[in-house]
mmCIF file of C-alpha atoms and ligand atoms in Angstrom:
data_model
loop_
_atom_site.group_PDB
_atom_site.id
_atom_site.type_symbol
_atom_site.label_atom_id
_atom_site.label_comp_id
_atom_site.label_asym_id
_atom_site.label_seq_id
_atom_site.Cartn_x
_atom_site.Cartn_y
_atom_site.Cartn_z
ATOM 1 C CA UNK A 614 0.000 0.000 0.000
ATOM 2 C CA UNK A 615 1.286 3.514 -0.835
ATOM 3 C CA UNK A 616 2.728 5.487 2.045
ATOM 4 C CA UNK A 617 0.548 8.144 3.674
ATOM 5 C CA UNK A 618 1.695 10.700 6.217
ATOM 6 C CA UNK A 619 -0.636 12.860 8.273
ATOM 7 C CA UNK A 620 -0.526 15.656 10.792
ATOM 8 C CA UNK A 621 -3.103 17.357 12.997
ATOM 9 C CA UNK A 622 -2.622 21.119 13.145
ATOM 10 C CA UNK A 623 -4.137 23.374 15.788
ATOM 11 C CA UNK A 624 -5.940 26.666 15.327
ATOM 12 C CA UNK A 625 -4.755 29.790 17.157
ATOM 13 C CA UNK A 626 -6.179 32.754 18.955
ATOM 14 C CA UNK A 627 -4.452 36.042 19.715
ATOM 15 C CA UNK A 628 -4.729 36.824 23.436
ATOM 16 C CA UNK A 629 -3.118 40.178 22.657
ATOM 17 C CA UNK A 630 -2.815 41.866 19.270
ATOM 18 C CA UNK A 631 -1.191 45.286 19.145
ATOM 19 C CA UNK A 632 -0.300 47.045 15.914
ATOM 20 C CA UNK A 633 2.963 48.902 16.361
ATOM 21 C CA UNK A 634 3.704 50.178 12.876
ATOM 22 C CA UNK A 635 3.303 49.794 9.137
ATOM 23 C CA UNK A 636 6.193 48.944 6.815
ATOM 24 C CA UNK A 637 6.653 50.610 3.414
ATOM 25 C CA UNK A 638 5.553 47.295 1.826
ATOM 26 C CA UNK A 639 2.219 47.746 3.694
ATOM 27 C CA UNK A 640 2.712 44.852 6.121
ATOM 28 C CA UNK A 641 1.645 45.772 9.647
ATOM 29 C CA UNK A 642 4.144 45.336 12.459
ATOM 30 C CA UNK A 643 2.636 43.646 15.469
ATOM 31 C CA UNK A 644 3.127 42.471 18.949
ATOM 32 C CA UNK A 645 0.917 39.495 19.483
ATOM 33 C CA UNK A 646 0.484 36.651 21.921
ATOM 34 C CA UNK A 647 -0.443 33.427 20.098
ATOM 35 C CA UNK A 648 -2.169 30.548 21.847
ATOM 36 C CA UNK A 649 -2.554 27.293 19.866
ATOM 37 C CA UNK A 650 -5.759 25.304 20.427
ATOM 38 C CA UNK A 651 -6.311 21.570 19.965
ATOM 39 C CA UNK A 652 -9.984 22.245 19.161
ATOM 40 C CA UNK A 653 -10.753 23.223 16.460
ATOM 41 C CA UNK A 654 -7.905 21.578 14.507
ATOM 42 C CA UNK A 655 -7.391 20.480 10.875
ATOM 43 C CA UNK A 656 -5.884 17.208 9.741
ATOM 44 C CA UNK A 657 -3.672 17.156 6.658
ATOM 45 C CA UNK A 658 -2.757 13.930 4.832
ATOM 46 C CA UNK A 659 0.042 13.591 2.309
ATOM 47 C CA UNK A 660 -0.382 10.871 -0.358
ATOM 48 C CA UNK A 661 2.128 10.075 -3.069
ATOM 49 C CA UNK A 662 0.326 10.251 -6.431
ATOM 50 C CA UNK A 663 1.034 11.114 -10.062
ATOM 51 C CA UNK A 664 3.293 14.059 -11.015
ATOM 52 C CA UNK A 665 2.187 17.489 -9.780
ATOM 53 C CA UNK A 666 0.460 18.879 -6.702
ATOM 54 C CA UNK A 667 -3.184 18.235 -5.870
ATOM 55 C CA UNK A 668 -5.068 19.575 -2.850
ATOM 56 C CA UNK A 669 -8.629 18.738 -1.879
ATOM 57 C CA UNK A 670 -10.538 19.342 1.304
ATOM 58 C CA UNK A 671 -13.579 18.157 3.197
ATOM 59 C CA UNK A 672 -15.061 21.650 2.992
ATOM 60 C CA UNK A 673 -16.891 22.507 -0.224
ATOM 61 C CA UNK A 674 -15.898 25.842 -1.717
ATOM 62 C CA UNK A 675 -12.396 25.955 -0.279
ATOM 63 C CA UNK A 676 -9.772 26.681 -2.964
ATOM 64 C CA UNK A 677 -8.111 23.537 -4.328
ATOM 65 C CA UNK A 678 -4.739 22.656 -5.782
ATOM 66 C CA UNK A 679 -2.346 25.616 -6.106
ATOM 67 C CA UNK A 680 -5.003 28.165 -5.042
ATOM 68 C CA UNK A 681 -5.088 26.513 -1.649
ATOM 69 C CA UNK A 682 -2.468 27.847 0.741
ATOM 70 C CA UNK A 683 -1.422 24.228 1.315
ATOM 71 C CA UNK A 684 -0.807 23.812 -2.432
ATOM 72 C CA UNK A 685 1.245 27.009 -2.537
ATOM 73 C CA UNK A 686 3.309 25.725 0.387
ATOM 74 C CA UNK A 687 3.984 22.468 -1.480
ATOM 75 C CA UNK A 688 4.999 24.372 -4.623
ATOM 76 C CA UNK A 689 7.455 26.547 -2.680
ATOM 77 C CA UNK A 690 8.868 23.473 -0.930
ATOM 78 C CA UNK A 691 9.367 21.621 -4.228
ATOM 79 C CA UNK A 692 11.388 24.442 -5.760
ATOM 80 C CA UNK A 693 13.388 25.285 -2.597
ATOM 81 C CA UNK A 694 14.249 21.628 -1.932
ATOM 82 C CA UNK A 695 14.691 20.675 -5.594
ATOM 83 C CA UNK A 696 12.255 17.743 -5.514
ATOM 84 C CA UNK A 697 9.830 16.817 -8.259
ATOM 85 C CA UNK A 698 6.359 16.941 -6.683
ATOM 86 C CA UNK A 699 4.064 13.919 -6.889
ATOM 87 C CA UNK A 700 1.776 14.753 -4.032
ATOM 88 C CA UNK A 701 -1.871 14.812 -3.135
ATOM 89 C CA UNK A 702 -2.936 16.552 0.073
ATOM 90 C CA UNK A 703 -6.289 15.863 1.696
ATOM 91 C CA UNK A 704 -7.372 18.436 4.271
ATOM 92 C CA UNK A 705 -9.979 17.554 6.854
ATOM 93 C CA UNK A 706 -11.164 21.087 7.506
ATOM 94 C CA UNK A 707 -12.518 21.758 10.985
ATOM 95 C CA UNK A 708 -11.102 25.244 11.554
ATOM 96 C CA UNK A 709 -13.674 27.816 10.405
ATOM 97 C CA UNK A 710 -12.488 29.680 7.285
ATOM 98 C CA UNK A 711 -11.679 33.438 7.265
ATOM 99 C CA UNK A 712 -12.416 33.445 10.980
ATOM 100 C CA UNK A 713 -9.289 34.875 12.637
ATOM 101 C CA UNK A 714 -8.169 31.390 13.708
ATOM 102 C CA UNK A 715 -5.313 31.021 11.225
ATOM 103 C CA UNK A 716 -6.749 27.996 9.403
ATOM 104 C CA UNK A 717 -5.063 28.539 6.037
ATOM 105 C CA UNK A 718 -1.722 29.254 7.697
ATOM 106 C CA UNK A 719 -2.064 26.123 9.826
ATOM 107 C CA UNK A 720 -2.603 23.969 6.714
ATOM 108 C CA UNK A 721 0.340 25.588 4.910
ATOM 109 C CA UNK A 722 2.621 24.904 7.879
ATOM 110 C CA UNK A 723 1.366 21.307 8.057
ATOM 111 C CA UNK A 724 2.291 20.769 4.397
ATOM 112 C CA UNK A 725 5.805 22.175 4.960
ATOM 113 C CA UNK A 726 6.272 19.988 8.026
ATOM 114 C CA UNK A 727 4.973 16.818 6.378
ATOM 115 C CA UNK A 728 7.232 17.290 3.360
ATOM 116 C CA UNK A 729 10.334 18.154 5.338
ATOM 117 C CA UNK A 730 9.790 15.309 7.815
ATOM 118 C CA UNK A 731 9.809 12.972 4.828
ATOM 119 C CA UNK A 732 12.550 14.470 2.624
ATOM 120 C CA UNK A 733 14.669 16.035 5.427
ATOM 121 C CA UNK A 734 16.239 18.475 2.969
ATOM 122 C CA UNK A 735 15.715 21.958 4.416
ATOM 123 C CA UNK A 736 17.247 23.152 7.691
ATOM 124 C CA UNK A 737 14.842 24.754 10.185
ATOM 125 C CA UNK A 738 15.821 28.332 9.239
ATOM 126 C CA UNK A 739 15.115 27.699 5.537
ATOM 127 C CA UNK A 740 11.727 26.159 6.376
ATOM 128 C CA UNK A 741 10.855 29.207 8.501
ATOM 129 C CA UNK A 742 11.851 31.512 5.622
ATOM 130 C CA UNK A 743 9.513 29.601 3.264
ATOM 131 C CA UNK A 744 6.751 29.769 5.863
ATOM 132 C CA UNK A 745 7.081 33.536 6.093
ATOM 133 C CA UNK A 746 6.707 33.880 2.328
ATOM 134 C CA UNK A 747 3.304 32.204 2.687
ATOM 135 C CA UNK A 748 1.995 34.403 5.487
ATOM 136 C CA UNK A 749 3.012 36.220 8.653
ATOM 137 C CA UNK A 750 1.606 33.610 11.061
ATOM 138 C CA UNK A 751 2.758 30.503 9.142
ATOM 139 C CA UNK A 752 6.133 30.361 11.029
ATOM 140 C CA UNK A 753 4.205 30.157 14.332
ATOM 141 C CA UNK A 754 2.385 27.017 13.099
ATOM 142 C CA UNK A 755 5.671 25.225 12.358
ATOM 143 C CA UNK A 756 6.145 24.899 16.142
ATOM 144 C CA UNK A 757 2.749 25.726 17.561
ATOM 145 C CA UNK A 758 3.230 26.580 21.206
ATOM 146 C CA UNK A 759 2.201 29.671 23.191
ATOM 147 C CA UNK A 760 4.441 32.448 21.890
ATOM 148 C CA UNK A 761 4.976 36.171 21.682
ATOM 149 C CA UNK A 762 5.445 37.332 18.139
ATOM 150 C CA UNK A 763 6.992 40.589 16.938
ATOM 151 C CA UNK A 764 7.967 41.888 13.511
ATOM 152 C CA UNK A 765 5.103 41.053 11.176
ATOM 153 C CA UNK A 766 4.410 37.960 13.281
ATOM 154 C CA UNK A 767 7.555 35.946 12.650
ATOM 155 C CA UNK A 768 9.898 36.930 15.525
ATOM 156 C CA UNK A 769 8.840 34.262 17.968
ATOM 157 C CA UNK A 770 9.579 33.944 21.680
ATOM 158 C CA UNK A 771 8.051 30.861 23.239
ATOM 159 C CA UNK A 772 6.364 30.953 26.621
ATOM 160 C CA UNK A 773 7.010 28.325 29.306
ATOM 161 C CA UNK A 774 5.150 25.118 28.473
ATOM 162 C CA UNK A 775 3.756 24.531 31.964
ATOM 163 C CA UNK A 776 1.213 27.379 32.005
ATOM 164 C CA UNK A 777 -2.254 26.296 33.204
ATOM 165 C CA UNK A 778 -5.015 25.628 30.664
ATOM 166 C CA UNK A 779 -7.228 28.693 30.185
ATOM 167 C CA UNK A 780 -10.984 27.856 30.434
ATOM 168 C CA UNK A 781 -11.879 29.214 27.007
ATOM 169 C CA UNK A 782 -14.995 29.156 24.900
ATOM 170 C CA UNK A 783 -14.699 30.026 21.213
ATOM 171 C CA UNK A 784 -17.696 31.609 19.546
ATOM 172 C CA UNK A 785 -17.755 31.659 15.770
ATOM 173 C CA UNK A 786 -20.499 33.719 14.102
ATOM 174 C CA UNK A 787 -20.852 31.881 10.834
ATOM 175 C CA UNK A 788 -19.802 34.648 8.460
ATOM 176 C CA UNK A 789 -16.328 35.271 7.037
ATOM 177 C CA UNK A 790 -14.188 38.381 7.514
ATOM 178 C CA UNK A 791 -11.225 38.962 5.247
ATOM 179 C CA UNK A 792 -8.011 39.773 7.084
ATOM 180 C CA UNK A 793 -7.225 42.357 4.385
ATOM 181 C CA UNK A 794 -10.490 44.172 5.196
ATOM 182 C CA UNK A 795 -9.792 44.258 8.933
ATOM 183 C CA UNK A 796 -6.246 45.558 8.514
ATOM 184 C CA UNK A 797 -7.318 48.113 5.892
ATOM 185 C CA UNK A 798 -9.772 49.560 8.378
ATOM 186 C CA UNK A 799 -7.157 50.005 11.026
ATOM 187 C CA UNK A 800 -6.268 53.684 10.638
ATOM 188 C CA UNK A 801 -2.489 54.228 10.771
ATOM 189 C CA UNK A 802 -2.977 57.465 12.729
ATOM 190 C CA UNK A 803 -4.227 55.282 15.583
ATOM 191 C CA UNK A 804 -0.817 53.594 15.902
ATOM 192 C CA UNK A 805 0.589 54.411 19.316
ATOM 193 C CA UNK A 806 -2.618 56.229 20.370
ATOM 194 C CA UNK A 807 -4.763 53.295 21.432
ATOM 195 C CA UNK A 808 -4.560 51.934 24.988
ATOM 196 C CA UNK A 809 -1.498 49.798 25.665
ATOM 197 C CA UNK A 810 -1.418 46.222 26.906
ATOM 198 C CA UNK A 811 0.097 44.735 30.043
ATOM 199 C CA UNK A 812 2.043 41.648 29.103
ATOM 200 C CA UNK A 813 3.660 41.150 32.512
ATOM 201 C CA UNK A 814 0.352 41.378 34.364
ATOM 202 C CA UNK A 815 -1.298 38.998 31.926
ATOM 203 C CA UNK A 816 1.453 36.423 32.398
ATOM 204 C CA UNK A 817 1.273 36.816 36.167
ATOM 205 C CA UNK A 818 -2.504 36.250 36.131
ATOM 206 C CA UNK A 819 -2.045 33.270 33.777
ATOM 207 C CA UNK A 820 0.548 31.602 36.048
ATOM 208 C CA UNK A 821 -1.789 32.126 39.021
ATOM 209 C CA UNK A 822 -4.860 30.911 37.064
ATOM 210 C CA UNK A 823 -6.539 34.169 38.119
ATOM 211 C CA UNK A 824 -9.037 34.254 35.254
ATOM 212 C CA UNK A 825 -10.823 37.392 36.503
ATOM 213 C CA UNK A 826 -7.584 39.386 36.198
ATOM 214 C CA UNK A 827 -6.517 37.551 33.020
ATOM 215 C CA UNK A 828 -9.828 38.301 31.294
ATOM 216 C CA UNK A 829 -9.429 42.048 31.824
ATOM 217 C CA UNK A 830 -6.018 42.084 30.112
ATOM 218 C CA UNK A 831 -6.991 40.695 26.681
ATOM 219 C CA UNK A 832 -6.372 43.164 23.866
ATOM 220 C CA UNK A 833 -7.000 43.550 20.136
ATOM 221 C CA UNK A 834 -6.343 46.775 18.211
ATOM 222 C CA UNK A 835 -8.447 45.477 15.279
ATOM 223 C CA UNK A 836 -11.505 45.221 17.541
ATOM 224 C CA UNK A 837 -12.711 48.815 17.055
ATOM 225 C CA UNK A 838 -13.337 48.473 13.321
ATOM 226 C CA UNK A 839 -14.867 45.018 13.723
ATOM 227 C CA UNK A 840 -17.332 46.069 16.444
ATOM 228 C CA UNK A 841 -18.314 49.090 14.341
ATOM 229 C CA UNK A 842 -18.895 47.118 11.152
ATOM 230 C CA UNK A 843 -20.617 44.080 12.737
ATOM 231 C CA UNK A 844 -23.081 45.078 15.501
ATOM 232 C CA UNK A 845 -23.685 41.367 16.219
ATOM 233 C CA UNK A 846 -20.186 41.177 17.676
ATOM 234 C CA UNK A 847 -20.877 44.019 20.110
ATOM 235 C CA UNK A 848 -24.178 42.372 21.071
ATOM 236 C CA UNK A 849 -22.403 39.085 21.700
ATOM 237 C CA UNK A 850 -19.669 40.764 23.724
ATOM 238 C CA UNK A 851 -22.221 42.326 26.091
ATOM 239 C CA UNK A 852 -24.231 39.137 26.375
ATOM 240 C CA UNK A 853 -21.132 37.056 27.170
ATOM 241 C CA UNK A 854 -20.271 39.356 30.072
ATOM 242 C CA UNK A 855 -23.893 39.254 31.318
ATOM 243 C CA UNK A 856 -23.706 35.462 31.241
ATOM 244 C CA UNK A 857 -20.620 35.484 33.475
ATOM 245 C CA UNK A 858 -17.546 35.631 31.202
ATOM 246 C CA UNK A 859 -14.450 37.104 32.895
ATOM 247 C CA UNK A 860 -13.137 38.468 29.609
ATOM 248 C CA UNK A 861 -14.119 38.591 25.947
ATOM 249 C CA UNK A 862 -12.012 39.384 22.885
ATOM 250 C CA UNK A 863 -11.979 38.962 19.114
ATOM 251 C CA UNK A 864 -9.246 36.687 17.727
ATOM 252 C CA UNK A 865 -6.991 38.179 15.037
ATOM 253 C CA UNK A 866 -8.994 39.788 12.261
ATOM 254 C CA UNK A 867 -12.215 38.161 13.475
ATOM 255 C CA UNK A 868 -15.018 37.487 13.571
ATOM 256 C CA UNK A 869 -14.391 34.578 16.005
ATOM 257 C CA UNK A 870 -14.626 35.701 19.619
ATOM 258 C CA UNK A 871 -13.362 33.965 22.705
ATOM 259 C CA UNK A 872 -14.579 34.155 26.275
ATOM 260 C CA UNK A 873 -12.458 33.425 29.332
ATOM 261 C CA UNK A 874 -14.612 31.652 31.920
ATOM 262 C CA UNK A 875 -14.236 31.122 35.661
ATOM 263 C CA UNK A 876 -13.890 27.326 35.273
ATOM 264 C CA UNK A 877 -14.972 24.409 33.095
ATOM 265 C CA UNK A 878 -18.501 24.276 34.591
ATOM 266 C CA UNK A 879 -19.267 27.930 33.968
ATOM 267 C CA UNK A 880 -17.886 27.529 30.446
ATOM 268 C CA UNK A 881 -20.347 24.701 29.789
ATOM 269 C CA UNK A 882 -23.243 26.743 31.185
ATOM 270 C CA UNK A 883 -22.193 29.723 29.069
ATOM 271 C CA UNK A 884 -22.046 27.634 25.886
ATOM 272 C CA UNK A 885 -25.482 26.168 26.559
ATOM 273 C CA UNK A 886 -27.122 29.524 27.275
ATOM 274 C CA UNK A 887 -25.541 31.086 24.217
ATOM 275 C CA UNK A 888 -26.554 28.311 21.833
ATOM 276 C CA UNK A 889 -30.132 28.558 23.045
ATOM 277 C CA UNK A 890 -30.261 32.273 22.324
ATOM 278 C CA UNK A 891 -28.228 32.283 19.098
ATOM 279 C CA UNK A 892 -28.801 28.961 17.377
ATOM 280 C CA UNK A 893 -26.663 29.824 14.346
ATOM 281 C CA UNK A 894 -23.426 30.334 16.291
ATOM 282 C CA UNK A 895 -20.752 27.652 16.512
ATOM 283 C CA UNK A 896 -19.242 27.234 19.958
ATOM 284 C CA UNK A 897 -16.036 25.303 20.623
ATOM 285 C CA UNK A 898 -14.690 24.221 23.977
ATOM 286 C CA UNK A 899 -11.148 25.293 23.243
ATOM 287 C CA UNK A 900 -8.601 22.901 24.722
ATOM 288 C CA UNK A 901 -4.908 23.816 24.768
ATOM 289 C CA UNK A 902 -2.640 22.192 22.214
ATOM 290 C CA UNK A 903 0.201 20.368 23.924
ATOM 291 C CA UNK A 904 1.805 18.251 21.189
ATOM 292 C CA UNK A 905 4.927 20.262 20.641
HETATM 293 P P1 ATP B 1315 -5.660 34.673 9.744
HETATM 294 O O1 ATP B 1315 -6.221 34.464 11.101
HETATM 295 O O2 ATP B 1315 -4.357 33.939 9.484
HETATM 296 O O3 ATP B 1315 -5.628 36.109 9.297
HETATM 297 P P2 ATP B 1315 -8.096 33.546 8.817
HETATM 298 O O4 ATP B 1315 -8.217 32.419 9.784
HETATM 299 O O5 ATP B 1315 -8.941 34.753 9.106
HETATM 300 O O6 ATP B 1315 -6.600 33.976 8.684
HETATM 301 P P3 ATP B 1315 -8.174 31.616 6.687
HETATM 302 O O7 ATP B 1315 -9.127 30.606 7.233
HETATM 303 O O8 ATP B 1315 -6.732 31.284 6.719
HETATM 304 O O9 ATP B 1315 -8.420 33.033 7.373
HETATM 305 O O10 ATP B 1315 -8.662 31.901 5.180
HETATM 306 C C1 ATP B 1315 -8.342 33.068 4.484
HETATM 307 C C2 ATP B 1315 -8.621 32.900 2.992
HETATM 308 O O11 ATP B 1315 -7.664 31.992 2.427
HETATM 309 C C3 ATP B 1315 -9.993 32.350 2.676
HETATM 310 O O12 ATP B 1315 -10.660 33.290 1.885
HETATM 311 C C4 ATP B 1315 -9.756 31.060 1.890
HETATM 312 O O13 ATP B 1315 -10.556 30.961 0.734
HETATM 313 C C5 ATP B 1315 -8.281 31.081 1.497
HETATM 314 N N1 ATP B 1315 -7.634 29.768 1.699
HETATM 315 C C6 ATP B 1315 -6.744 29.180 0.898
HETATM 316 N N2 ATP B 1315 -6.336 27.994 1.375
HETATM 317 C C7 ATP B 1315 -6.974 27.812 2.546
HETATM 318 C C8 ATP B 1315 -6.975 26.767 3.513
HETATM 319 N N3 ATP B 1315 -6.221 25.672 3.380
HETATM 320 N N4 ATP B 1315 -7.760 26.914 4.602
HETATM 321 C C9 ATP B 1315 -8.504 28.040 4.757
HETATM 322 N N5 ATP B 1315 -8.545 29.043 3.867
HETATM 323 C C10 ATP B 1315 -7.801 28.944 2.764
#
């Protein structure tokens, strides 16, 4: 039987997202705190097939072949490593698309990892450089563990692995938001003028599992534009606090929100109450990803 390799890749949320500048090439410079989540996660399979690169997914409407970010990753790998591609990738898509959870980037990183684990041609630094060509948060997904990221998202500093699991609920309103839209609506004159964030306090609260304090320290500079454009998000934010959340924030460029709860029981109660009121939301009990 032909060999098949597979990898499960986590999603991510941004506990903090601060825009610190804009480069002449229009990329935004950030300081962000990434947290990988085991749920939702995608699964990517690599099959050896006829010449070329094929990509298909379990989600209808997702770009296929070289239009898929996974296909582009494979193409870059083939030319950087000098291998003739004969690959078919099957993506089991569980991460909501255009949702601020990094799904496309996660798949691209999975493809790079699967190929390099098999061919063992590129050193880690070269793989990271390829990842960055595909997107600012692709390097994070090569080694998905809680990390601070600077630059455009690629300067990674990992956090200690033994931090307690945050009782998180993910709430995905089932409409897409393009990252380009969210960043375009961040006005550059706001850089440096919006409230700051308190990384040290957040880490202290995290270590102490003080979710009340932790919840107050979440931050996202892209939130303003998103709350303005999508009143449902503001409505959800208020309702989540009324239902007992300690903190609520939008992940990345949205629209997925996450709520920090007091404990696992209150998270379950929150999910139940929310689904009764808003039947077309998708809620995920977001478990930490620990397979690094
Ligand atoms: P980020 O949080 O990294 O800004 P996102 O989670 O908001 O991104 P994605 O789910 O990565 O957004 O999708 C962004 C766009 O990329 C979609 O419009 C989608 O059609 C396209 N795309 C290409 N390949 C993929 C893939 N493998 N998975 C998801 N989207 C993909």
